[in-house]
């Protein structure tokens, strides 16, 4: 994530920096105020630019915040260690970190209702963040099935929902700081699920 607008050196940012400064200002405003209360005027003031500078780049407040949210999603790649358990632990740990430590974790509570209501902003977040990450879980499970680690005929979609859903619910109930209190949450969750998915011995 780019340096916070509040920590920039005084003075107007260079043109090459403007885009990132505005994006960060939009994210901070969204976290603090939500979509309805946020305004282009407020975002512009936080970024230290005029409204016209924002409107030259985005058509509306909604377009700006949607773009900012999608840009803040950190890239996550599928681990491939040769072990389904190790791959799932690595992947789910990254996803948990996304919701706990990054800017994505700060905006997540604001986005729950947007996703639930299937608003344009919620749909943009689902398309850019939720669905690609869910697809990574499915890829790990498919590799595990192909290696014969997992029993035949299991419902991979259900397993992906169970894994991601458990992490999301825990984030909502316990808060981001609980990763310190339950460092083995991911491992315990995956072991519980894999116990029911293990292929029978030959």
mmCIF file of C-alpha atoms in Angstrom:
data_model
loop_
_atom_site.group_PDB
_atom_site.id
_atom_site.type_symbol
_atom_site.label_atom_id
_atom_site.label_comp_id
_atom_site.label_asym_id
_atom_site.label_seq_id
_atom_site.Cartn_x
_atom_site.Cartn_y
_atom_site.Cartn_z
ATOM 1 C CA UNK A 1 0.000 0.000 0.000
ATOM 2 C CA UNK A 2 1.257 3.460 -0.818
ATOM 3 C CA UNK A 3 2.405 5.866 1.822
ATOM 4 C CA UNK A 4 -0.460 7.512 3.687
ATOM 5 C CA UNK A 5 -1.439 10.990 2.554
ATOM 6 C CA UNK A 6 -0.975 12.250 6.104
ATOM 7 C CA UNK A 7 2.676 11.188 6.121
ATOM 8 C CA UNK A 8 3.624 12.868 2.836
ATOM 9 C CA UNK A 9 6.006 15.795 2.789
ATOM 10 C CA UNK A 10 4.238 19.196 2.642
ATOM 11 C CA UNK A 11 3.327 20.579 -0.728
ATOM 12 C CA UNK A 12 1.414 19.426 -3.748
ATOM 13 C CA UNK A 13 2.394 15.900 -4.897
ATOM 14 C CA UNK A 14 4.065 15.464 -8.246
ATOM 15 C CA UNK A 15 1.786 14.450 -11.119
ATOM 16 C CA UNK A 16 3.286 10.954 -11.053
ATOM 17 C CA UNK A 17 2.187 10.611 -7.425
ATOM 18 C CA UNK A 18 -1.299 12.090 -7.720
ATOM 19 C CA UNK A 19 -3.079 8.886 -8.663
ATOM 20 C CA UNK A 20 -1.733 6.926 -5.708
ATOM 21 C CA UNK A 21 -2.351 9.793 -3.291
ATOM 22 C CA UNK A 22 -5.981 10.076 -4.385
ATOM 23 C CA UNK A 23 -6.479 6.311 -4.195
ATOM 24 C CA UNK A 24 -5.166 6.236 -0.641
ATOM 25 C CA UNK A 25 -7.299 9.221 0.350
ATOM 26 C CA UNK A 26 -10.363 7.493 -1.079
ATOM 27 C CA UNK A 27 -9.646 4.322 0.903
ATOM 28 C CA UNK A 28 -9.122 6.211 4.152
ATOM 29 C CA UNK A 29 -12.318 8.178 3.617
ATOM 30 C CA UNK A 30 -14.287 5.033 2.846
ATOM 31 C CA UNK A 31 -12.986 3.286 5.979
ATOM 32 C CA UNK A 32 -13.873 6.252 8.192
ATOM 33 C CA UNK A 33 -17.162 7.348 6.641
ATOM 34 C CA UNK A 34 -18.588 4.635 4.409
ATOM 35 C CA UNK A 35 -19.781 5.077 0.845
ATOM 36 C CA UNK A 36 -22.854 7.229 1.466
ATOM 37 C CA UNK A 37 -21.127 9.766 3.710
ATOM 38 C CA UNK A 38 -17.950 9.990 1.651
ATOM 39 C CA UNK A 39 -17.721 12.851 -0.822
ATOM 40 C CA UNK A 40 -15.445 13.845 -3.654
ATOM 41 C CA UNK A 41 -14.879 17.137 -1.839
ATOM 42 C CA UNK A 42 -13.694 15.318 1.280
ATOM 43 C CA UNK A 43 -11.453 12.954 -0.663
ATOM 44 C CA UNK A 44 -9.955 15.860 -2.616
ATOM 45 C CA UNK A 45 -9.249 17.793 0.580
ATOM 46 C CA UNK A 46 -7.588 14.759 2.181
ATOM 47 C CA UNK A 47 -5.453 14.218 -0.929
ATOM 48 C CA UNK A 48 -4.556 17.905 -1.197
ATOM 49 C CA UNK A 49 -5.974 18.271 -4.710
ATOM 50 C CA UNK A 50 -8.925 19.985 -6.330
ATOM 51 C CA UNK A 51 -12.153 18.207 -7.282
ATOM 52 C CA UNK A 52 -11.374 18.761 -10.944
ATOM 53 C CA UNK A 53 -8.231 16.646 -10.574
ATOM 54 C CA UNK A 54 -10.364 13.742 -9.376
ATOM 55 C CA UNK A 55 -13.064 14.164 -12.012
ATOM 56 C CA UNK A 56 -10.436 14.114 -14.760
ATOM 57 C CA UNK A 57 -9.617 10.570 -13.666
ATOM 58 C CA UNK A 58 -12.953 9.165 -12.409
ATOM 59 C CA UNK A 59 -16.536 9.925 -13.399
ATOM 60 C CA UNK A 60 -17.970 9.669 -9.907
ATOM 61 C CA UNK A 61 -17.271 9.024 -6.232
ATOM 62 C CA UNK A 62 -18.481 5.460 -6.706
ATOM 63 C CA UNK A 63 -16.066 4.850 -9.587
ATOM 64 C CA UNK A 64 -13.162 6.223 -7.552
ATOM 65 C CA UNK A 65 -13.863 4.188 -4.422
ATOM 66 C CA UNK A 66 -14.518 1.030 -6.447
ATOM 67 C CA UNK A 67 -11.207 1.484 -8.270
ATOM 68 C CA UNK A 68 -9.404 2.175 -4.987
ATOM 69 C CA UNK A 69 -10.802 -0.951 -3.333
ATOM 70 C CA UNK A 70 -9.894 -3.187 -6.263
ATOM 71 C CA UNK A 71 -6.375 -1.731 -6.445
ATOM 72 C CA UNK A 72 -5.723 -2.280 -2.743
ATOM 73 C CA UNK A 73 -6.340 -6.026 -3.065
ATOM 74 C CA UNK A 74 -2.921 -7.593 -2.811
ATOM 75 C CA UNK A 75 -2.023 -10.228 -5.363
ATOM 76 C CA UNK A 76 -2.288 -13.764 -4.025
ATOM 77 C CA UNK A 77 -0.800 -16.710 -5.887
ATOM 78 C CA UNK A 78 -1.579 -20.370 -5.467
ATOM 79 C CA UNK A 79 1.088 -22.158 -3.405
ATOM 80 C CA UNK A 80 2.216 -25.519 -4.780
ATOM 81 C CA UNK A 81 4.258 -27.418 -2.221
ATOM 82 C CA UNK A 82 3.124 -30.879 -3.273
ATOM 83 C CA UNK A 83 0.994 -31.207 -0.133
ATOM 84 C CA UNK A 84 -2.686 -30.261 -0.006
ATOM 85 C CA UNK A 85 -2.461 -29.500 3.702
ATOM 86 C CA UNK A 86 0.604 -27.279 3.337
ATOM 87 C CA UNK A 87 -0.875 -25.513 0.299
ATOM 88 C CA UNK A 88 -4.147 -24.796 2.118
ATOM 89 C CA UNK A 89 -2.346 -23.570 5.227
ATOM 90 C CA UNK A 90 -0.190 -21.202 3.163
ATOM 91 C CA UNK A 91 -3.128 -19.946 1.103
ATOM 92 C CA UNK A 92 -5.602 -19.519 3.961
ATOM 93 C CA UNK A 93 -2.942 -17.839 6.097
ATOM 94 C CA UNK A 94 -2.437 -15.290 3.322
ATOM 95 C CA UNK A 95 -6.175 -14.707 3.075
ATOM 96 C CA UNK A 96 -6.459 -14.308 6.828
ATOM 97 C CA UNK A 97 -3.602 -11.825 6.784
ATOM 98 C CA UNK A 98 -5.401 -9.929 4.007
ATOM 99 C CA UNK A 99 -8.354 -9.400 6.319
ATOM 100 C CA UNK A 100 -6.300 -8.638 9.413
ATOM 101 C CA UNK A 101 -3.225 -6.584 8.606
ATOM 102 C CA UNK A 102 -3.636 -4.894 5.230
ATOM 103 C CA UNK A 103 -5.806 -2.004 4.075
ATOM 104 C CA UNK A 104 -8.104 -4.733 2.798
ATOM 105 C CA UNK A 105 -8.747 -5.726 6.387
ATOM 106 C CA UNK A 106 -9.728 -2.176 7.257
ATOM 107 C CA UNK A 107 -12.191 -1.825 4.400
ATOM 108 C CA UNK A 108 -13.671 -5.317 4.784
ATOM 109 C CA UNK A 109 -16.244 -4.411 7.489
ATOM 110 C CA UNK A 110 -17.543 -1.585 5.302
ATOM 111 C CA UNK A 111 -17.911 -3.934 2.350
ATOM 112 C CA UNK A 112 -19.900 -6.719 4.002
ATOM 113 C CA UNK A 113 -23.199 -4.937 3.506
ATOM 114 C CA UNK A 114 -22.275 -3.874 -0.014
ATOM 115 C CA UNK A 115 -21.561 -7.481 -1.012
ATOM 116 C CA UNK A 116 -24.701 -8.716 0.749
ATOM 117 C CA UNK A 117 -26.880 -6.153 -1.048
ATOM 118 C CA UNK A 118 -25.105 -6.837 -4.349
ATOM 119 C CA UNK A 119 -24.478 -3.164 -4.960
ATOM 120 C CA UNK A 120 -22.147 -2.169 -7.806
ATOM 121 C CA UNK A 121 -19.390 -1.605 -5.238
ATOM 122 C CA UNK A 122 -20.029 -4.961 -3.596
ATOM 123 C CA UNK A 123 -20.045 -6.696 -6.965
ATOM 124 C CA UNK A 124 -16.761 -5.030 -7.940
ATOM 125 C CA UNK A 125 -15.174 -6.259 -4.702
ATOM 126 C CA UNK A 126 -16.532 -9.761 -5.213
ATOM 127 C CA UNK A 127 -15.230 -9.838 -8.779
ATOM 128 C CA UNK A 128 -11.772 -8.484 -7.938
ATOM 129 C CA UNK A 129 -11.149 -10.107 -4.561
ATOM 130 C CA UNK A 130 -13.605 -12.721 -3.314
ATOM 131 C CA UNK A 131 -14.079 -14.898 -6.393
ATOM 132 C CA UNK A 132 -10.409 -15.059 -7.454
ATOM 133 C CA UNK A 133 -9.389 -16.110 -3.943
ATOM 134 C CA UNK A 134 -12.121 -18.720 -3.791
ATOM 135 C CA UNK A 135 -10.885 -20.032 -7.134
ATOM 136 C CA UNK A 136 -7.392 -20.465 -5.685
ATOM 137 C CA UNK A 137 -8.828 -22.739 -2.979
ATOM 138 C CA UNK A 138 -10.573 -24.804 -5.653
ATOM 139 C CA UNK A 139 -7.287 -25.138 -7.559
ATOM 140 C CA UNK A 140 -5.478 -26.424 -4.465
ATOM 141 C CA UNK A 141 -8.245 -28.958 -3.828
ATOM 142 C CA UNK A 142 -8.213 -30.086 -7.456
ATOM 143 C CA UNK A 143 -4.474 -30.739 -7.304
ATOM 144 C CA UNK A 144 -4.912 -32.661 -4.078
ATOM 145 C CA UNK A 145 -7.602 -34.810 -5.653
ATOM 146 C CA UNK A 146 -5.425 -35.423 -8.715
ATOM 147 C CA UNK A 147 -2.567 -36.591 -6.472
ATOM 148 C CA UNK A 148 -4.913 -39.005 -4.717
ATOM 149 C CA UNK A 149 -4.682 -37.261 -1.359
ATOM 150 C CA UNK A 150 -8.404 -36.550 -1.195
ATOM 151 C CA UNK A 151 -11.273 -38.989 -1.559
ATOM 152 C CA UNK A 152 -13.196 -39.119 -4.812
ATOM 153 C CA UNK A 153 -16.459 -37.308 -5.306
ATOM 154 C CA UNK A 154 -16.152 -34.701 -2.550
ATOM 155 C CA UNK A 155 -17.889 -31.334 -3.007
ATOM 156 C CA UNK A 156 -15.002 -28.948 -3.655
ATOM 157 C CA UNK A 157 -17.302 -25.920 -3.824
ATOM 158 C CA UNK A 158 -18.653 -26.722 -0.365
ATOM 159 C CA UNK A 159 -15.152 -27.186 1.044
ATOM 160 C CA UNK A 160 -14.014 -23.853 -0.421
ATOM 161 C CA UNK A 161 -17.027 -22.134 1.128
ATOM 162 C CA UNK A 162 -16.424 -23.802 4.478
ATOM 163 C CA UNK A 163 -12.785 -22.718 4.571
ATOM 164 C CA UNK A 164 -13.286 -19.135 3.428
ATOM 165 C CA UNK A 165 -16.529 -18.754 5.370
ATOM 166 C CA UNK A 166 -14.941 -19.850 8.630
ATOM 167 C CA UNK A 167 -12.116 -17.331 8.240
ATOM 168 C CA UNK A 168 -14.527 -14.522 7.344
ATOM 169 C CA UNK A 169 -16.859 -15.252 10.255
ATOM 170 C CA UNK A 170 -13.926 -15.438 12.665
ATOM 171 C CA UNK A 171 -12.665 -12.061 11.396
ATOM 172 C CA UNK A 172 -16.092 -10.515 11.960
ATOM 173 C CA UNK A 173 -16.633 -12.009 15.407
ATOM 174 C CA UNK A 174 -13.157 -11.964 16.918
ATOM 175 C CA UNK A 175 -11.550 -9.017 15.153
ATOM 176 C CA UNK A 176 -8.195 -8.761 13.368
ATOM 177 C CA UNK A 177 -6.079 -8.803 16.516
ATOM 178 C CA UNK A 178 -7.193 -12.326 17.440
ATOM 179 C CA UNK A 179 -4.537 -13.860 15.166
ATOM 180 C CA UNK A 180 -2.215 -13.469 18.148
ATOM 181 C CA UNK A 181 -4.588 -15.257 20.475
ATOM 182 C CA UNK A 182 -5.277 -18.149 18.112
ATOM 183 C CA UNK A 183 -2.148 -18.683 16.010
ATOM 184 C CA UNK A 184 -3.190 -22.252 15.151
ATOM 185 C CA UNK A 185 -6.669 -21.337 13.887
ATOM 186 C CA UNK A 186 -5.871 -22.025 10.233
ATOM 187 C CA UNK A 187 -4.032 -25.285 10.878
ATOM 188 C CA UNK A 188 -6.787 -26.585 13.173
ATOM 189 C CA UNK A 189 -9.500 -25.639 10.693
ATOM 190 C CA UNK A 190 -7.750 -27.314 7.762
ATOM 191 C CA UNK A 191 -6.936 -30.458 9.741
ATOM 192 C CA UNK A 192 -10.579 -30.733 10.783
ATOM 193 C CA UNK A 193 -11.795 -30.490 7.188
ATOM 194 C CA UNK A 194 -9.085 -32.703 5.687
ATOM 195 C CA UNK A 195 -9.851 -35.422 8.195
ATOM 196 C CA UNK A 196 -13.170 -35.885 6.435
ATOM 197 C CA UNK A 197 -11.663 -35.590 2.953
ATOM 198 C CA UNK A 198 -8.738 -37.971 3.262
ATOM 199 C CA UNK A 199 -8.614 -40.687 0.653
ATOM 200 C CA UNK A 200 -9.053 -44.183 2.114
ATOM 201 C CA UNK A 201 -5.843 -46.185 2.472
ATOM 202 C CA UNK A 202 -5.061 -48.595 -0.347
#
